[in-house]
Short mmCIF file of C-alpha atoms in Angstrom, two decimals:
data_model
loop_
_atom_site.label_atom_id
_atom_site.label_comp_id
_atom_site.label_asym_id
_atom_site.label_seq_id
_atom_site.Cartn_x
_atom_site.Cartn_y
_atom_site.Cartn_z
CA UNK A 18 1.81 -3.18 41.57
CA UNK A 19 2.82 -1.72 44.76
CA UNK A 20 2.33 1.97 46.20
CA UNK A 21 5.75 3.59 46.80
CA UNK A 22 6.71 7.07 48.53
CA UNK A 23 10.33 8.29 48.99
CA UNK A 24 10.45 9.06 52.58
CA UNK A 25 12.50 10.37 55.66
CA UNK A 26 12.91 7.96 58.26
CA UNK A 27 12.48 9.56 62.02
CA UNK A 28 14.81 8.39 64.67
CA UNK A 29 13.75 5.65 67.53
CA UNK A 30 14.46 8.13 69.90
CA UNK A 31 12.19 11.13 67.89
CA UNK A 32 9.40 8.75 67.77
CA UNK A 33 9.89 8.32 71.46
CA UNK A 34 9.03 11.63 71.83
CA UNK A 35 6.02 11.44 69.79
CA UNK A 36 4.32 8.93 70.65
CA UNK A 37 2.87 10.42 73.60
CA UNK A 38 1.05 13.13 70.91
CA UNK A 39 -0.71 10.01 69.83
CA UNK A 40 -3.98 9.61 71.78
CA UNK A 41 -6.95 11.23 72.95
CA UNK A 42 -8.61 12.65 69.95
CA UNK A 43 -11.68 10.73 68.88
CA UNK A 44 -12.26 9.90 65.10
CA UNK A 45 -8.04 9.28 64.88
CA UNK A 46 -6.47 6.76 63.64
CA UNK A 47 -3.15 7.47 64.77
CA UNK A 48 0.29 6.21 63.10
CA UNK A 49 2.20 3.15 64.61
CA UNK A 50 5.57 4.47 65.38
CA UNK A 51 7.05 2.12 63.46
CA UNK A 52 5.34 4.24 60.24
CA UNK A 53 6.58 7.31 61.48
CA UNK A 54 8.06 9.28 58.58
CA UNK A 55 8.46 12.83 56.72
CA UNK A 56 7.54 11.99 52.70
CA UNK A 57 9.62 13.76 50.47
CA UNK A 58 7.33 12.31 47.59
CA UNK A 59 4.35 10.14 46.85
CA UNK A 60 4.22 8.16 43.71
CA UNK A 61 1.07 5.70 44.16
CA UNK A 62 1.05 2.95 42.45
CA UNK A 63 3.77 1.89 40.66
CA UNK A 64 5.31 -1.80 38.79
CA UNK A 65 8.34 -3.70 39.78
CA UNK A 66 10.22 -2.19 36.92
CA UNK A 67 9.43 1.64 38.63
CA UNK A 68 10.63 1.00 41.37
CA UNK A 69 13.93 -0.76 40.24
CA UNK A 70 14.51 2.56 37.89
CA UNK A 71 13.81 4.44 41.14
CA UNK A 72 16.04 3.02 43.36
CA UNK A 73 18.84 3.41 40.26
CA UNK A 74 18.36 6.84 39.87
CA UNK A 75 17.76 7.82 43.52
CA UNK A 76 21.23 6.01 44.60
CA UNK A 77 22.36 8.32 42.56
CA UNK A 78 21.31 11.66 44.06
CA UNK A 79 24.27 13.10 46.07
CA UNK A 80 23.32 15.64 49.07
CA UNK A 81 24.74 16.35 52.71
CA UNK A 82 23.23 14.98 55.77
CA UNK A 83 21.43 17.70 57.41
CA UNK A 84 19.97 18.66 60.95
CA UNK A 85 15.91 18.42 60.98
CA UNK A 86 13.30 18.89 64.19
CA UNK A 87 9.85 18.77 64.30
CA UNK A 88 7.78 22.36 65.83
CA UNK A 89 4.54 22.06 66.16
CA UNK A 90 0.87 19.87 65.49
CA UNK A 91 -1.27 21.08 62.54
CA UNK A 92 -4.12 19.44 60.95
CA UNK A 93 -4.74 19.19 56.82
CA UNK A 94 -8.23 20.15 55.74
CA UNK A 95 -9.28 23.39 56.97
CA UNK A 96 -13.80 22.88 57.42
CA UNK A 97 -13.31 19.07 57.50
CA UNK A 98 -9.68 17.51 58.92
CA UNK A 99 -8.22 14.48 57.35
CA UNK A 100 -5.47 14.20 59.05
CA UNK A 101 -3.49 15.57 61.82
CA UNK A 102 0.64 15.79 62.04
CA UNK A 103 3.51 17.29 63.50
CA UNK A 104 5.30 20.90 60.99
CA UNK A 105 8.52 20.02 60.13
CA UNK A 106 11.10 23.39 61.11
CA UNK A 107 12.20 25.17 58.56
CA UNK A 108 14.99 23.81 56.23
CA UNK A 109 15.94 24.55 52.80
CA UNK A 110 18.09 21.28 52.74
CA UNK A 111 14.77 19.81 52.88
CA UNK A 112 13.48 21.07 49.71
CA UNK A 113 16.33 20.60 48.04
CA UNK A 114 16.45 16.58 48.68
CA UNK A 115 12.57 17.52 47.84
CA UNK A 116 13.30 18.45 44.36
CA UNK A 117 15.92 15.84 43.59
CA UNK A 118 13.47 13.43 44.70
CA UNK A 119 10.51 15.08 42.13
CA UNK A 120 13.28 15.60 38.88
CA UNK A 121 13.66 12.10 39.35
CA UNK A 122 10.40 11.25 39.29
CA UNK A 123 9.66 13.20 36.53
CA UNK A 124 13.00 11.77 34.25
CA UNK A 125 11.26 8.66 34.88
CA UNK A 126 8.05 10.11 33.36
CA UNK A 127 5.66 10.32 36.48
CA UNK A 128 3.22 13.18 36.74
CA UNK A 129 4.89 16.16 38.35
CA UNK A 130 3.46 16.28 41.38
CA UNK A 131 0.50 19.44 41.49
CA UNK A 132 0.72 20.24 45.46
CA UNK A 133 3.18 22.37 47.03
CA UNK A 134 5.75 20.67 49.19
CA UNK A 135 4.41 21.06 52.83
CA UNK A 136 6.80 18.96 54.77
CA UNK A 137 5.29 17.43 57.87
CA UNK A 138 5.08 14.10 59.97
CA UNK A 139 1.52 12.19 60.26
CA UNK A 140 0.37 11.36 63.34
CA UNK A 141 -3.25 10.52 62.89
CA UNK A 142 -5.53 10.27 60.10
CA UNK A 143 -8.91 11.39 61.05
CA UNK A 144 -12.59 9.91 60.23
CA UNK A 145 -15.67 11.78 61.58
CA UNK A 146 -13.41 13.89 64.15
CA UNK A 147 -14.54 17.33 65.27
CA UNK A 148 -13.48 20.24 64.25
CA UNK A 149 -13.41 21.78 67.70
CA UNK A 150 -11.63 18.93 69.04
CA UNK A 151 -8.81 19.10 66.63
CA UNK A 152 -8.23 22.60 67.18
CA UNK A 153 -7.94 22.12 70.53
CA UNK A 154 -5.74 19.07 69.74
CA UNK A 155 -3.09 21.58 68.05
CA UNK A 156 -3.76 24.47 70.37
CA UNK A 157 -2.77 21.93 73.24
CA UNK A 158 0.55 20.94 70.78
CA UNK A 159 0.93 23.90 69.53
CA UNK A 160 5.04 24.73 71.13
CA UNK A 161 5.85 20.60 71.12
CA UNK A 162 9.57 20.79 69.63
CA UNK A 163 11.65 17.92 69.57
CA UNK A 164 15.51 17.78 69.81
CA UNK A 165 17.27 18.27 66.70
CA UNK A 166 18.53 14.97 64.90
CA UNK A 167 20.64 14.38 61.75
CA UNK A 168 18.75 13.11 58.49
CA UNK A 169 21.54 11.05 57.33
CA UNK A 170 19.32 8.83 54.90
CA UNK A 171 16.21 8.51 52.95
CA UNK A 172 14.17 5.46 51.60
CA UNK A 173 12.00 4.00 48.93
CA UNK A 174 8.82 2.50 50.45
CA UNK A 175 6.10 0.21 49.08
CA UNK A 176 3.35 0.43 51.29
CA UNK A 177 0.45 -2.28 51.77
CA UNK A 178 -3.50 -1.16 52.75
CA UNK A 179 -5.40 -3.33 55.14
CA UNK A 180 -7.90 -4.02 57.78
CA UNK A 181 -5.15 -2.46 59.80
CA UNK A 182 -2.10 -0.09 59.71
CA UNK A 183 -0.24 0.04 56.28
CA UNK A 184 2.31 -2.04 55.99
CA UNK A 185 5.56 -0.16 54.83
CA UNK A 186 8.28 -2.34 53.43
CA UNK A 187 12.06 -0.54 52.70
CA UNK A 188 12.84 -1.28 49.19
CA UNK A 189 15.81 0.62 49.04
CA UNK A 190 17.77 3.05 51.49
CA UNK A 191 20.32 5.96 50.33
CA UNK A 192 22.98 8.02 52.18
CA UNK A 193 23.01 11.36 53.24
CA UNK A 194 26.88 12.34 53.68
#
């Protein structure tokens, strides 16, 4: 069994950008850049079989390319943050590629998923860091934009939990056109 996700990949030259975003806040644990991504959905854990289907029925989800950027640094968990990351700008392509990605899921029989979509970009996930200090964090980030670049793909992940960073493996890739 491996966890999936469906995910955006973010350009070399976006993650460039970001990476400098990606220190001084005790309590983070802050994404390699390599693991940079926008998730479009999270399945969890899922068999070989899944994720075959997946692929199949993903491959065959035709949308446009479409221009994305990233505006802003937010935090998830309003008394006690969990996790820190980077607002997507708005974009109703987006959610469209979105709810392909959940009918999918749900043809296949998977839970519909119960949170709203809140598209963003991880940077950290946090452990015992202060609230004040991760305000100030996205105060400090607050008017961060980065160029605009073309989503011209999206992937099927497995991910692996360790010691470390997750280890994301590509099990399949699709075209935007």
């Amino acid at each position: 069994m491996s966890r999936l996700f469906i995910a955006l990949p973010i350009p070399d030259e976006i993650a460039a950008q970001v990476a400098p975003l990606q220190s001084g806040l005790v309590g983070a644990k802050f994404s390699p850049r390599e693991n940079l991504h926008i998730t479009l959905r999270f399945i969890g854990k899922a068999s070989e079989i899944l994720a075959g289907d997946l692929a199949r029925q993903l491959a065959q989800e035709a949308q446009n390319s479409f221009d994305l950027s990233l505006a802003g640094a937010d935090f998830f968990g309003s008394e006690k943050p969990h996790s820190l990351h980077l607002k997507i700008a708005q974009n109703s392509n987006l959610f469209e590629l979105n709810e392909k990605c959940e009918a999918v899921c749900r043809n296949l029989g998977l839970e519909p998923e119960v949170r709203g979509f809140a598209p963003h970009l991880t940077l950290a996930y946090l452990k015992g860091a202060d609230l004040a200090e991760v305000e100030r964090f996205k105060s400090q980030h607050a008017q961060f934009k980065s160029p605009i670049w073309r989503a011209d793909c999206f992937r099927l992940y497995s991910s692996k939990l360790g010691n470390g960073p997750s280890e994301y493996e590509i099990l399949a890739e699709f075209s935007l056109f």
